[in-house]
């Protein structure tokens, strides 16, 4: 009996916290899903900016620390793909997994094609192949490639937040927004560090590079919320698309990067912590 009462009290406390968070969000953005998507996009872009600003006070983080943080980001994205996108998408489709799977495959294909395009960006920057370019041009091309990669990486995150708010389920959208915002912090820092390591020693420029990579999330969050309002039937497809794109980024970009410097163990632990954090957010706020 005591255990049951404690459980009920804990559940009631969590429900109160959820209601308070949702009420705060509605008080700021109103009940319009598009405005909620806009605010959600601003929040996640703002947390990306926070990460980029860290370069001003944490100028030389070790590669081990960065791999751990990026592993954490991967864990958050991994759990969020299922708890806030795939499973709600199946529910939105009336229990059928087919629309989500179709969207998932499309998301993977789109990101794969974008990944094939990215290696050619250095030609636009230097006018030469990477092998023939001077060392300074190679460094600049590396920065541009990394910024483009993170920008494309951020696109499904912004879309996912917008789709979440467009669905009208704040219990799913708010935890997803917070999770993506949290994992944006190490990503913003990573872009700024890449700019500095490539020889761009002006930390102001490096900070701007990190901020700029996250700005794409705002219009995509708005678009995601708006599109769902006028094509509600696309919701499970859109959720599947966002999940497929995010999981592709984890496997194709983040995991190989964090495991390429001999820090696989700490990066893996970072991933596990990220999964736990997202699951906690989903249970307490979902």
mmCIF file of C-alpha atoms in Angstrom, residues 136 139-140 143 192-207:
data_model
loop_
_atom_site.group_PDB
_atom_site.id
_atom_site.type_symbol
_atom_site.label_atom_id
_atom_site.label_comp_id
_atom_site.label_asym_id
_atom_site.label_seq_id
_atom_site.Cartn_x
_atom_site.Cartn_y
_atom_site.Cartn_z
ATOM 1 C CA UNK A 136 45.673 26.917 -46.628
ATOM 2 C CA UNK A 139 42.106 23.956 -44.326
ATOM 3 C CA UNK A 140 39.436 26.369 -45.517
ATOM 4 C CA UNK A 143 35.982 24.033 -42.441
ATOM 5 C CA UNK A 192 33.665 26.292 -33.731
ATOM 6 C CA UNK A 193 36.596 24.059 -32.781
ATOM 7 C CA UNK A 194 36.861 22.806 -36.369
ATOM 8 C CA UNK A 195 37.137 26.411 -37.559
ATOM 9 C CA UNK A 196 39.882 27.168 -35.043
ATOM 10 C CA UNK A 197 41.830 23.977 -35.763
ATOM 11 C CA UNK A 198 41.722 24.721 -39.489
ATOM 12 C CA UNK A 199 43.731 27.860 -38.897
ATOM 13 C CA UNK A 200 40.950 30.399 -38.413
ATOM 14 C CA UNK A 201 42.326 31.682 -35.119
ATOM 15 C CA UNK A 202 39.823 34.509 -34.869
ATOM 16 C CA UNK A 203 37.470 33.063 -32.273
ATOM 17 C CA UNK A 204 34.745 35.536 -33.249
ATOM 18 C CA UNK A 205 34.623 34.066 -36.745
ATOM 19 C CA UNK A 206 34.833 30.539 -35.351
ATOM 20 C CA UNK A 207 31.893 31.281 -33.059
#
